Structures are given as C-alpha cells and as structure tokens.
Tab-separated table of C-alpha atoms in Angstrom:
chain	number	residue	atom	x	y	z
Z	25	MET	CA	-17.253	7.132	-28.321
Z	26	LEU	CA	-15.845	3.630	-28.807
Z	27	LEU	CA	-19.263	2.303	-29.709
Z	28	LEU	CA	-20.024	5.096	-32.166
Z	29	SER	CA	-16.586	4.741	-33.761
Z	30	LEU	CA	-17.143	1.017	-34.072
Z	31	ILE	CA	-20.477	1.585	-35.806
Z	32	ILE	CA	-18.819	4.087	-38.159
Z	33	SER	CA	-15.990	1.619	-38.892
Z	34	ILE	CA	-18.501	-1.132	-39.694
Z	35	ALA	CA	-20.339	1.282	-41.980
Z	36	GLN	CA	-17.035	2.172	-43.651
Z	37	THR	CA	-16.249	-1.497	-44.268
Z	38	HIS	CA	-19.760	-2.083	-45.555
Z	39	HIS	CA	-19.482	0.891	-47.953
Z	40	ALA	CA	-16.026	-0.245	-49.083
Z	41	ALA	CA	-17.295	-3.755	-49.748
Z	42	PHE	CA	-19.979	-2.355	-52.030
Z	43	ARG	CA	-17.479	0.089	-53.551
Z	44	GLN	CA	-19.447	3.048	-52.227
Z	45	ASN	CA	-17.974	6.334	-51.054
Z	46	ASN	CA	-17.110	6.091	-47.371
Z	47	LEU	CA	-14.813	9.088	-46.990
Z	48	TYR	CA	-17.493	11.243	-45.360
Z	49	LEU	CA	-17.533	8.690	-42.539
Z	50	TYR	CA	-13.985	9.765	-41.586
Z	51	ASN	CA	-15.369	13.278	-41.172
Z	52	LEU	CA	-18.311	12.077	-39.114
Z	53	ASN	CA	-16.012	9.921	-37.002
Z	54	SER	CA	-13.898	13.000	-36.301
Z	55	LEU	CA	-17.007	14.861	-35.096
Z	56	VAL	CA	-17.923	11.969	-32.774
Z	57	GLU	CA	-14.376	11.709	-31.426
Z	58	MET	CA	-14.049	15.419	-30.859
Z	59	SER	CA	-17.453	15.753	-29.167
Z	60	CYS	CA	-16.792	12.878	-26.775
Z	61	ILE	CA	-13.287	14.093	-25.936
Z	62	ALA	CA	-14.504	17.654	-25.356
Z	63	VAL	CA	-17.219	16.392	-22.980
Z	64	ALA	CA	-14.737	14.167	-21.106
Z	65	TYR	CA	-12.234	16.997	-20.622
Z	66	ARG	CA	-14.971	19.447	-19.668
Z	67	ILE	CA	-16.010	17.075	-16.876
Z	68	GLU	CA	-12.452	16.352	-15.741
Z	69	LEU	CA	-10.988	19.857	-15.793
Z	70	LYS	CA	-12.515	21.764	-12.925
Z	71	SER	CA	-11.359	25.352	-13.332
Z	72	SER	CA	-13.542	27.763	-15.285
Z	73	ARG	CA	-10.564	28.974	-17.367
Z	74	ASN	CA	-9.861	25.439	-18.554
Z	75	LYS	CA	-13.541	24.858	-19.264
Z	76	ALA	CA	-13.630	28.046	-21.335
Z	77	VAL	CA	-10.590	26.876	-23.339
Z	78	ILE	CA	-12.288	23.513	-23.974
Z	79	VAL	CA	-15.512	25.114	-25.152
Z	80	ALA	CA	-13.614	27.636	-27.311
Z	81	GLY	CA	-11.564	24.814	-28.879
Z	82	TYR	CA	-14.691	22.820	-29.596
Z	83	ILE	CA	-16.495	25.782	-31.129
Z	84	LEU	CA	-13.454	26.514	-33.310
Z	85	TYR	CA	-13.408	22.899	-34.433
Z	86	LEU	CA	-17.148	22.926	-35.159
Z	87	LEU	CA	-16.828	26.086	-37.281
Z	88	VAL	CA	-13.953	24.585	-39.288
Z	89	PHE	CA	-15.833	21.299	-39.551
Z	90	ILE	CA	-18.947	22.989	-40.944
Z	91	TYR	CA	-16.805	25.005	-43.352
Z	92	ASP	CA	-14.664	22.068	-44.504
Z	93	PHE	CA	-17.151	19.207	-44.411
Z	94	SER	CA	-17.544	17.242	-47.609
Z	95	TRP	CA	-19.498	14.077	-48.451
Z	96	THR	CA	-16.973	12.998	-51.044
Z	97	HIS	CA	-13.619	14.037	-49.589
Z	98	ILE	CA	-11.796	13.762	-46.301
Z	99	ALA	CA	-12.119	17.130	-44.532
Z	100	GLY	CA	-8.360	17.492	-44.064
Z	101	ILE	CA	-8.427	20.919	-42.436
Z	102	ALA	CA	-11.194	19.953	-40.009
Z	103	LEU	CA	-9.367	16.757	-39.063
Z	104	GLY	CA	-6.102	18.690	-38.725
Z	105	VAL	CA	-7.770	21.242	-36.460
Z	106	GLN	CA	-9.279	18.368	-34.477
Z	107	ARG	CA	-5.753	17.034	-33.868
Z	108	ILE	CA	-4.460	20.454	-32.820
Z	109	VAL	CA	-7.381	20.943	-30.414
Z	110	MET	CA	-6.816	17.427	-29.006
Z	111	ILE	CA	-3.159	18.285	-28.390
Z	112	VAL	CA	-4.254	21.495	-26.624
Z	113	TYR	CA	-6.733	19.545	-24.469
Z	114	ALA	CA	-4.098	16.968	-23.522
Z	115	LEU	CA	-1.555	19.679	-22.657
Z	116	LEU	CA	-4.204	21.473	-20.631
Z	117	TYR	CA	-4.872	18.299	-18.697
Z	118	PHE	CA	-1.164	17.678	-18.104
Z	119	HIS	CA	-0.843	21.229	-16.814
Z	120	TYR	CA	-3.858	20.663	-14.579
Z	121	ILE	CA	-2.468	17.502	-12.973
Z	122	LEU	CA	0.937	19.099	-12.477
Z	123	THR	CA	-0.479	22.183	-10.776
Z	124	ASN	CA	-3.160	20.487	-8.681
Z	125	MET	CA	-1.135	17.467	-7.529
Z	126	GLN	CA	-4.229	15.530	-6.541
Z	127	VAL	CA	-3.312	12.314	-8.340
Z	128	GLN	CA	-1.237	10.015	-6.160
Z	129	HIS	CA	-0.293	7.359	-8.741
Z	130	LEU	CA	-0.254	8.931	-12.165
Z	131	LEU	CA	0.614	5.742	-14.026
Z	132	ILE	CA	-2.665	4.124	-12.988
Z	133	HIS	CA	-4.733	7.271	-13.515
Z	134	ALA	CA	-7.210	6.792	-16.377
Z	135	MET	CA	-7.317	10.373	-17.674
Z	136	PHE	CA	-3.521	10.517	-17.892
Z	137	TRP	CA	-3.552	7.609	-20.334
Z	138	VAL	CA	-6.470	9.084	-22.253
Z	139	SER	CA	-4.451	12.290	-22.638
Z	140	ALA	CA	-1.262	10.390	-23.507
Z	141	GLY	CA	-3.144	8.352	-26.118
Z	142	ALA	CA	-4.822	11.463	-27.497
Z	143	ILE	CA	-1.578	13.410	-27.810
Z	144	VAL	CA	0.244	10.521	-29.533
Z	145	HIS	CA	-2.715	9.870	-31.839
Z	146	ALA	CA	-3.017	13.565	-32.696
Z	147	ALA	CA	0.740	14.082	-33.173
Z	148	GLY	CA	1.037	11.002	-35.360
Z	149	THR	CA	-1.793	11.929	-37.701
Z	150	LEU	CA	-1.737	15.727	-37.677
Z	151	PHE	CA	0.407	16.249	-40.794
Z	152	VAL	CA	-1.338	13.434	-42.642
Z	153	PHE	CA	-4.574	15.395	-42.462
Z	154	LEU	CA	-3.126	18.893	-42.736
Z	155	PHE	CA	-1.526	17.889	-46.048
Z	156	VAL	CA	-4.392	15.631	-47.026
Z	157	LYS	CA	-3.996	16.330	-50.772
Z	158	VAL	CA	-0.436	14.983	-50.724
Z	159	THR	CA	-1.019	12.100	-48.365
Z	160	LEU	CA	-4.542	10.827	-48.992
Z	161	GLY	CA	-5.285	12.536	-52.301
Z	162	ASP	CA	-3.793	9.905	-54.596
Z	163	LEU	CA	-6.178	6.960	-54.576
Z	164	SER	CA	-4.381	5.013	-57.325
Z	165	SER	CA	-2.921	1.604	-56.514
Z	166	ASN	CA	0.636	3.014	-56.678
Z	167	GLY	CA	-0.335	6.090	-54.659
Z	168	SER	CA	0.380	6.876	-51.038
Z	169	TYR	CA	-3.247	6.562	-49.863
Z	170	SER	CA	-2.960	3.015	-48.556
Z	171	LEU	CA	0.294	3.795	-46.698
Z	172	TYR	CA	-1.083	6.885	-44.978
Z	173	ILE	CA	-4.471	5.394	-44.244
Z	174	THR	CA	-2.635	2.472	-42.599
Z	175	ILE	CA	-0.678	4.956	-40.474
Z	176	VAL	CA	-3.913	6.722	-39.506
Z	177	THR	CA	-5.649	3.430	-38.710
Z	178	THR	CA	-2.677	2.248	-36.645
Z	179	PHE	CA	-2.676	5.410	-34.548
Z	180	SER	CA	-6.459	5.224	-34.174
Z	181	ALA	CA	-6.215	1.596	-33.074
Z	182	PHE	CA	-3.517	2.525	-30.572
Z	183	PHE	CA	-5.712	5.343	-29.217
Z	184	TYR	CA	-8.742	3.075	-28.870
Z	185	ILE	CA	-6.709	0.400	-27.086
Z	186	VAL	CA	-5.442	3.063	-24.681
Z	187	LEU	CA	-9.048	4.208	-24.192
Z	188	LEU	CA	-10.102	0.663	-23.347
Z	189	VAL	CA	-7.291	0.356	-20.789
Z	190	SER	CA	-8.352	3.741	-19.385
Z	191	PHE	CA	-11.923	2.520	-18.960
Z	192	TRP	CA	-10.626	-0.394	-16.927
Z	193	LEU	CA	-8.452	1.950	-14.849
Z	194	ARG	CA	-11.405	4.303	-14.362
Z	195	ARG	CA	-13.522	1.457	-13.061
Z	196	ARG	CA	-10.739	0.613	-10.635
Z	197	GLU	CA	-10.579	4.255	-9.473
Z	198	PHE	CA	-14.330	4.295	-8.854
Z	199	ARG	CA	-14.074	1.059	-6.866
Z	200	LEU	CA	-11.275	2.511	-4.759
Z	201	VAL	CA	-13.317	5.656	-4.080
Z	202	ASP	CA	-16.303	3.478	-3.100
Z	203	GLN	CA	-14.135	1.447	-0.721
Z	204	MET	CA	-12.792	4.617	0.849
Z	205	THR	CA	-16.232	6.154	1.338
Z	206	VAL	CA	-17.895	3.011	2.755
T	20	MET	CA	6.954	17.048	-49.455
T	21	LYS	CA	6.313	13.523	-48.179
T	22	LEU	CA	9.720	13.577	-46.516
T	23	TYR	CA	8.829	16.801	-44.701
T	24	ILE	CA	5.555	15.251	-43.555
T	25	ALA	CA	7.409	12.176	-42.290
T	26	VAL	CA	10.029	14.284	-40.496
T	27	GLY	CA	7.358	16.621	-39.076
T	28	THR	CA	5.309	13.686	-37.826
T	29	ALA	CA	8.383	12.059	-36.279
T	30	VAL	CA	9.348	15.332	-34.537
T	31	LEU	CA	5.799	15.775	-33.237
T	32	LEU	CA	5.709	12.185	-31.991
T	33	VAL	CA	9.049	12.533	-30.225
T	34	MET	CA	7.821	15.758	-28.602
T	35	ALA	CA	4.559	14.093	-27.560
T	36	ILE	CA	6.382	11.147	-25.997
T	37	PHE	CA	8.841	13.505	-24.313
T	38	ILE	CA	5.954	15.514	-22.833
T	39	ILE	CA	4.244	12.344	-21.547
T	40	VAL	CA	7.444	11.041	-19.949
T	41	PHE	CA	8.250	14.469	-18.495
T	42	VAL	CA	4.753	14.867	-16.996
T	43	ALA	CA	4.853	11.369	-15.487
T	44	TYR	CA	8.355	11.840	-14.062
T	45	TYR	CA	7.832	15.392	-12.784
T	46	GLN	CA	4.457	14.599	-11.212
T	47	GLN	CA	5.839	11.568	-9.378
T	48	LYS	CA	8.793	13.635	-8.193
T	49	GLN	CA	6.450	16.355	-6.923
T	50	ILE	CA	4.284	13.770	-5.170
T	51	ARG	CA	7.350	12.296	-3.473
T	52	GLN	CA	8.419	15.770	-2.337
T	53	GLN	CA	4.914	16.468	-1.097
T	54	LEU	CA	4.949	13.247	0.911
T	55	ILE	CA	8.335	14.114	2.410
T	56	LEU	CA	7.018	17.567	3.300
T	57	LYS	CA	3.900	16.077	4.872
T	58	GLU	CA	5.978	13.629	6.885
T	59	TRP	CA	8.202	16.465	8.029
T	60	GLN	CA	5.195	18.589	8.973
T	61	GLU	CA	3.696	15.676	10.886
T	62	LYS	CA	6.972	15.105	12.716
T	63	TYR	CA	7.203	18.808	13.505
T	64	ARG	CA	3.607	18.864	14.746
T	65	LYS	CA	4.276	15.857	16.966
T	66	GLY	CA	7.412	17.484	18.290
T	67	LEU	CA	5.483	20.651	19.038
T	68	LEU	CA	2.756	18.681	20.758
T	69	ALA	CA	5.306	16.730	22.775
T	70	ALA	CA	7.006	19.981	23.789
T	71	THR	CA	3.649	21.460	24.836
T	72	LEU	CA	2.833	18.419	26.946
T	73	GLN	CA	6.313	18.479	28.424
T	74	ALA	CA	5.936	22.174	29.253
T	75	GLN	CA	2.563	21.415	30.831
T	76	GLU	CA	4.111	18.725	33.019
T	77	HIS	CA	6.989	21.040	33.969
T	78	GLU	CA	4.522	23.733	34.938
T	79	ARG	CA	2.440	21.315	36.990
T	80	ARG	CA	5.612	20.156	38.713
T	81	ARG	CA	6.710	23.715	39.422
T	82	ILE	CA	3.318	24.666	40.867
T	83	ALA	CA	3.258	21.463	42.934
T	84	GLN	CA	6.754	22.167	44.222
T	85	ASP	CA	5.868	25.792	45.066
T	86	LEU	CA	2.733	24.670	46.862
T	87	HIS	CA	4.575	21.970	48.773
T	88	ASP	CA	7.813	23.833	49.559
T	89	GLU	CA	6.602	27.385	50.049
T	90	ILE	CA	2.931	27.518	50.880
T	91	GLY	CA	2.997	24.147	52.664
T	92	THR	CA	6.014	25.175	54.742
T	93	MET	CA	4.513	28.575	55.514
T	94	LEU	CA	1.297	26.921	56.642
T	95	SER	CA	3.217	24.485	58.843
T	96	VAL	CA	5.145	27.349	60.417
T	97	THR	CA	1.869	29.251	60.869
T	98	LYS	CA	0.424	26.183	62.591
T	99	LEU	CA	3.428	26.011	64.927
T	100	SER	CA	3.015	29.706	65.800
T	101	LEU	CA	-0.693	29.173	66.325
T	102	ASN	CA	0.036	26.271	68.657
T	103	GLN	CA	2.392	28.509	70.670
T	104	LEU	CA	-0.196	31.275	70.690
T	105	GLY	CA	-2.815	28.751	71.741
T	106	ARG	CA	-0.780	27.671	74.741
T	107	THR	CA	-0.295	31.311	75.799
T	108	VAL	CA	-3.972	32.151	75.312
T	109	GLU	CA	-5.103	29.061	77.274
T	110	HIS	CA	-3.387	30.475	80.398
T	111	ASN	CA	-4.323	34.160	79.998
T	112	ASP	CA	-7.667	34.117	78.153
T	113	PRO	CA	-9.483	30.767	78.333
T	114	GLY	CA	-12.405	32.255	76.345
T	115	SER	CA	-10.338	32.519	73.192
T	116	THR	CA	-9.372	28.814	73.204
T	117	VAL	CA	-12.363	27.866	71.042
T	118	LEU	CA	-11.366	30.453	68.453
T	119	VAL	CA	-7.774	29.157	68.404
T	120	GLN	CA	-8.991	25.591	67.981
T	121	LYS	CA	-11.291	26.640	65.137
T	122	THR	CA	-8.398	28.436	63.425
T	123	ARG	CA	-6.202	25.364	63.942
T	124	SER	CA	-8.736	23.047	62.313
T	125	LEU	CA	-9.118	25.490	59.385
T	126	LEU	CA	-5.358	25.548	59.035
T	127	ASP	CA	-5.215	21.716	59.111
T	128	GLU	CA	-7.842	21.590	56.385
T	129	THR	CA	-5.888	24.098	54.283
T	130	ILE	CA	-2.643	22.108	54.739
T	131	ALA	CA	-4.464	18.917	53.707
T	132	ASN	CA	-5.922	20.653	50.677
T	133	VAL	CA	-2.560	22.047	49.625
T	134	ARG	CA	-1.055	18.554	49.960
T	135	ARG	CA	-3.883	17.032	47.948
T	136	ILE	CA	-3.608	19.604	45.157
T	137	SER	CA	0.145	19.217	45.106
T	138	ARG	CA	-0.162	15.416	44.882
T	139	ASP	CA	-2.816	15.649	42.161
T	140	LEU	CA	-0.627	17.916	40.105
T	141	VAL	CA	2.297	15.518	40.120
T	142	PRO	CA	1.492	11.815	40.239
T	143	THR	CA	4.289	10.805	42.611
T	144	THR	CA	2.892	7.273	43.006
T	145	LEU	CA	3.231	6.829	39.269
T	146	GLU	CA	6.855	7.871	39.329
T	147	ARG	CA	7.721	5.806	42.378
T	148	PHE	CA	5.633	2.637	41.992
T	149	GLY	CA	4.462	2.583	38.376
T	150	LEU	CA	1.207	2.757	36.460
T	151	VAL	CA	-0.706	-0.034	38.195
T	152	SER	CA	-0.193	1.463	41.661
T	153	ALA	CA	-1.049	4.926	40.385
T	154	LEU	CA	-4.256	3.646	38.808
T	155	GLU	CA	-5.120	1.774	42.016
T	156	GLU	CA	-4.667	5.008	43.951
T	157	LEU	CA	-6.723	6.893	41.368
T	158	ALA	CA	-9.537	4.322	41.626
T	159	GLU	CA	-9.441	4.495	45.390
T	160	LYS	CA	-9.527	8.296	45.443
T	161	ALA	CA	-12.356	8.496	42.911
T	162	SER	CA	-14.473	5.902	44.751
T	163	ASN	CA	-16.897	7.220	47.326
T	164	GLY	CA	-20.373	6.336	48.519
T	165	GLU	CA	-21.957	7.146	45.146
T	166	VAL	CA	-19.246	6.100	42.714
T	167	HIS	CA	-17.439	2.800	42.599
T	168	VAL	CA	-14.230	2.635	40.556
T	169	GLU	CA	-12.615	-0.734	40.000
T	170	LEU	CA	-9.266	-1.606	38.456
T	171	SER	CA	-8.820	-4.800	36.493
T	172	CYS	CA	-5.292	-5.506	35.422
T	173	SER	CA	-3.058	-8.186	33.880
T	174	ASP	CA	-0.937	-10.106	36.371
T	175	LYS	CA	2.266	-9.404	34.530
T	176	MET	CA	2.514	-5.839	33.438
T	177	PRO	CA	5.779	-4.927	31.733
T	178	THR	CA	7.714	-1.870	32.764
T	179	LEU	CA	6.630	0.902	30.462
T	180	LEU	CA	8.475	3.941	29.288
T	181	PRO	CA	7.910	6.896	31.654
T	182	GLN	CA	6.104	8.987	29.026
T	183	LEU	CA	3.842	6.038	28.219
T	184	ASP	CA	3.048	5.613	31.919
T	185	LEU	CA	2.280	9.292	32.279
T	186	THR	CA	0.138	9.423	29.115
T	187	LEU	CA	-1.953	6.414	30.150
T	188	PHE	CA	-2.349	7.762	33.649
T	189	ARG	CA	-3.442	11.215	32.468
T	190	ILE	CA	-5.894	9.669	30.009
T	191	ALA	CA	-7.381	7.430	32.694
T	192	GLN	CA	-7.626	10.460	34.979
T	193	GLU	CA	-9.446	12.458	32.288
T	194	LEU	CA	-11.844	9.625	31.409
T	195	ILE	CA	-12.747	8.925	35.030
T	196	ASN	CA	-13.262	12.618	35.605
T	197	ASN	CA	-15.562	12.787	32.560
T	198	ALA	CA	-17.494	9.694	33.633
T	199	ILE	CA	-18.135	11.122	37.090
T	200	LYS	CA	-18.685	14.776	36.179
T	201	HIS	CA	-20.521	14.579	32.856
T	202	ALA	CA	-21.953	11.068	32.547
T	203	ASN	CA	-23.020	10.681	36.193
T	204	ALA	CA	-21.636	7.153	36.189
T	205	GLU	CA	-21.978	4.988	39.291
T	206	ASN	CA	-19.713	2.137	38.299
T	207	ILE	CA	-16.454	2.613	36.425
T	208	ILE	CA	-14.052	-0.135	35.409
T	209	ILE	CA	-10.480	0.581	34.446
T	210	ASP	CA	-9.174	-2.325	32.435
T	211	LEU	CA	-5.422	-2.442	31.824
T	212	HIS	CA	-4.091	-5.301	29.755
T	213	CYS	CA	-0.864	-6.180	28.110
T	214	GLN	CA	-1.184	-7.388	24.527
T	215	PRO	CA	1.497	-8.884	22.281
T	216	ASN	CA	1.685	-5.667	20.281
T	217	GLY	CA	1.156	-3.156	23.052
T	218	ILE	CA	-0.956	-2.032	25.969
T	219	LEU	CA	-4.731	-1.776	26.022
T	220	LEU	CA	-6.393	0.542	28.495
T	221	SER	CA	-10.190	0.563	28.619
T	222	VAL	CA	-12.394	2.751	30.732
T	223	ILE	CA	-15.941	1.421	30.914
T	224	ASP	CA	-18.749	3.206	32.722
T	225	ASP	CA	-22.502	2.886	33.194
T	226	GLY	CA	-23.213	6.582	32.816
T	227	ARG	CA	-25.561	8.335	30.429
T	228	GLY	CA	-23.076	8.411	27.537
T	229	PHE	CA	-22.641	11.180	24.981
T	230	ASP	CA	-22.837	11.932	21.276
T	231	LEU	CA	-19.210	11.973	20.151
T	232	ASP	CA	-19.816	13.746	16.808
T	233	GLU	CA	-21.825	16.487	18.446
T	234	ILE	CA	-19.153	17.047	21.077
T	235	LEU	CA	-16.276	17.079	18.599
T	236	LYS	CA	-18.149	19.488	16.313
T	237	ASP	CA	-18.418	22.021	19.103
T	238	LYS	CA	-15.021	23.615	19.554
T	239	LYS	CA	-15.853	24.839	23.040
T	240	ARG	CA	-16.665	21.326	24.255
T	241	GLY	CA	-14.726	18.090	24.139
T	242	LEU	CA	-11.426	19.656	25.149
T	243	GLY	CA	-10.600	16.641	27.298
T	244	LEU	CA	-11.284	14.230	24.427
T	245	ARG	CA	-9.134	16.301	22.079
T	246	ASN	CA	-6.431	16.359	24.697
T	247	ILE	CA	-6.553	12.547	24.844
T	248	GLU	CA	-6.155	12.361	21.074
T	249	SER	CA	-3.245	14.815	21.179
T	250	ARG	CA	-1.466	12.853	23.890
T	251	LEU	CA	-1.927	9.615	21.949
T	252	ASN	CA	-0.750	11.235	18.751
T	253	VAL	CA	2.639	11.874	20.310
T	254	ILE	CA	3.163	8.204	21.193
T	255	ASP	CA	1.491	6.775	18.062
T	256	GLY	CA	-1.400	5.366	20.029
T	257	HIS	CA	-5.057	5.401	19.142
T	258	VAL	CA	-8.382	5.709	20.865
T	259	THR	CA	-11.687	4.005	20.070
T	260	PHE	CA	-14.852	5.580	21.397
T	261	ASP	CA	-17.680	3.084	21.739
T	262	VAL	CA	-20.169	5.656	22.955
T	263	GLU	CA	-23.782	6.515	22.464
T	264	GLU	CA	-26.175	8.816	24.189
T	265	GLY	CA	-28.287	7.021	26.795
T	266	ARG	CA	-25.977	4.108	27.500
T	267	GLY	CA	-22.647	3.581	29.204
T	268	SER	CA	-19.407	4.395	27.420
T	269	ARG	CA	-16.544	2.113	26.499
T	270	ILE	CA	-13.362	3.910	25.608
T	271	HIS	CA	-10.382	1.866	24.512
T	272	ILE	CA	-6.844	3.174	24.301
T	273	GLN	CA	-4.222	1.180	22.491
T	274	VAL	CA	-0.546	2.051	22.549
T	275	LYS	CA	2.570	0.305	21.364
T	276	ASN	CA	5.064	-0.471	24.059
T	277	LEU	CA	7.930	0.691	21.900
T	278	LYS	CA	10.270	3.606	22.158
T	279	PRO	CA	8.423	6.466	20.435
T	280	GLU	CA	10.134	8.897	18.069
T	281	VAL	CA	9.413	11.872	20.278
T	282	GLU	CA	10.307	11.496	23.895
T	283	VAL	CA	8.619	13.398	26.679
T	284	GLU	CA	11.026	13.971	29.457
T	285	VAL	CA	9.710	13.043	32.875
T	286	GLU	CA	11.525	14.371	35.889
T	287	THR	CA	11.283	12.933	39.347
T	288	VAL	CA	10.905	15.299	42.278
C-alpha cells in the first residue's frame, strides 16, 4: 500500500509539474488504500461476522467508487464513504481486541496503531471529502483548496508514518513468535 | 459552512482520540484483571493440590497407625496365645507341634509384613533423622542381588523444611520404583546436592528408558510422573527429564530451599 501510494504521489507531482490533471489519482489512491486496508483487516479479524462486515463495507465502497469515479474531479462521495468504512473497520478491530483479550501489550501491537492511524486519518478528512465542493472545489489562488489539501496531506502523512511504525512493530511481533516457537 | 466542517472535523477527531485512549486504557485494565485472576486461580490450584497431598499423607498415616496399633497388636496377642497353645499341645499332642510351629512362622511373617507396610506408608526415618538417612534406608531396601542402588550426597546438607523433605523423599521413592519396575534398571544412583539457590536431586539409572511424550499423552499411563510434577508444583520446584527409549534415564529435580507459599503440614507419630 505504501509503495503504491508512493508511486501515485510521484505521478501526482509529475502531472502537477507539467500542469496536467492529477485529481483522478486521488481517486485511484483511495481505491488502493481501501483495498489494502480491507485485505489487512480481513486477515486480522478472525470471526466470520467481522469478515462479512469487512467484505460488505468493501463492496459498498466499490459500488460508490464506480458510481462516483471521475477522471477530472475528486470523487468526494467515494472518498467520504472510504473514510466511513475505515472508521467502521477500526471500530470493529477495537471491539475485537477488547472482546478477545489476546493482546498482552496493546501499545506495541502493530494492528492497534494501524487502526488508531486509520481512525484519526479518516476522522480528520471525512468532512473535507463529504463536502468536497465547498472544501476542494475552489481552485483559485484565494480559494480554500490549498488549505484543505494541506490538511488532507498532513493526515495522510501522519497515517503513513503510523503505518511505517506498525510495520516495524509487526516485524518485532513475528520475531517474538519465532523465538517462542523455537 | 466551512466553520461547520471545521467544527465537525474537530468533534470527530476528539471522538477518535477518545476512542483510541479508551480502548488502550480499558484493554490494559482488563489484561491486568485477567492476570490477577490467573494468579489467583494458580494460587487456588496450588492450595488445592497441597491440601490433596496433605490429605494423602494424613490417610497414609492413619492407615499406618491402624495397622501398627490395631492389627499389629492383635497379631502380637494372637502370637502370645499361639505360644501358650503350643506349650499345651506339646505336652498333650506332640503330633500337632509341627502345625503350631508352621502357624507361628506364618504369623511372624504376617507381623513382619504389617510392620513393613506400616513403615513404608509413613517414612519415620525421614521424620526422625532427615532426608539423607531416609534416602540411605530407601537405597538399602531397594538394593538386592539384581539391583544396586547407591546414594551420593553433599557432605553438608542443610536442614530442609519438612514438606520439602517429604516431597523429595516421595519423588525419589517413585523414581526408584519406576526404574526397577518399568525400566528394569540394574544400577541406580541417587544424587543429592546442595546448590547456592536450592537443592538438586537426580535419579540416574541404566534401564531401558522411556518415551516421555508418549507416556504423557496417554492419560492412563504416567500417573507417577504427573504426581511428581504436581508435588513439585506445590513447592515451586521443577523437574527435567533427560530420557530416551533404549538408554538409561536421568531425572533431575530442582527445588528452592525457601519457605514456600503453601505449606504442607507434616505430623510426627
């Protein structure tokens, strides 16, 4: 997900440098993010009910994405729905760890930080995309576009940093499991 | 509109952060409670185990006392009566003397057996002279023409707590019994050593060994080994089985010479 998002970001910068339309890349980035997150939660959440909720959320997102996708505009509704589904996934995971009580040290548990990052990222950018015409619709130099896109980028950066930390924590968890099984 | 978006976003962010903090706090609290519960359960289980072992010892003691005081006394009185009867018969019916003598020797054997069983049930040597003497006696009793049991021991053995003495003695008894009965061992070494952090008891034999996993898998077998683990659990000791099928076994018991949490009461007769 990080790699694909990086490629999309580079493409966005490249398009911007040549003054080409790069807004569709936000939409594609959302699809990449959502797909990777859905797969990660589907692997992590063991119960069939949770898995069904994840699949249903993803299908809902896909339908909205197909309906709302545009090559020239940011698909505000699709991105808004993505945020709502991400919040649902994170809450589902929090519920799962509270009911199963299998995690001994939550603060060094990778998926907890992924969920925390996801929920903060989604909560911080939800309204920006739901009201995309107000927030990102005015592209003039005096308009609000640059302010809101900075907010979105900041939250995305925060989420990706949290993801990187989670990768490191995940590696540590795997090492601990290996040590325990040897 | 932009103000509403800003306020809405702020509210959502606050809620998100609150949820994260709540989940982290609540989960850690639950984990702590779970750990406390586990500790309590473990303590309760140990207490139960200690009580079971204590009850077992009490029962052994009671049976030993009954055998010694009642059956033993009755047999002695019977022997006295038989002796009197023997003297009478010798004068009146010399033919029955052989029968009386045969009965007397059977009675002697029964009295000896009752004494032996009674002594085996309660290790009086252990209570009177300590673990080393009890193990010496055990080695001596177990040794015969086919089996040779040897005790190797540190020169300075500290005085152990009674329950520790009893546990180590019972474990040694069980391991020697296993080595003779199941492993067909010919040479057994009981190694008792004092270490800075506790006591190490090793029972080494040259028998045919056994497959520990296979025995522990089968619930009907390995009762003695499970019993050893249970006894050690009560005093926070641990056992290491260096065993393999086809070669002699080395079983090491390590216990701390500290006052355990759960005490097993040991009464002296």
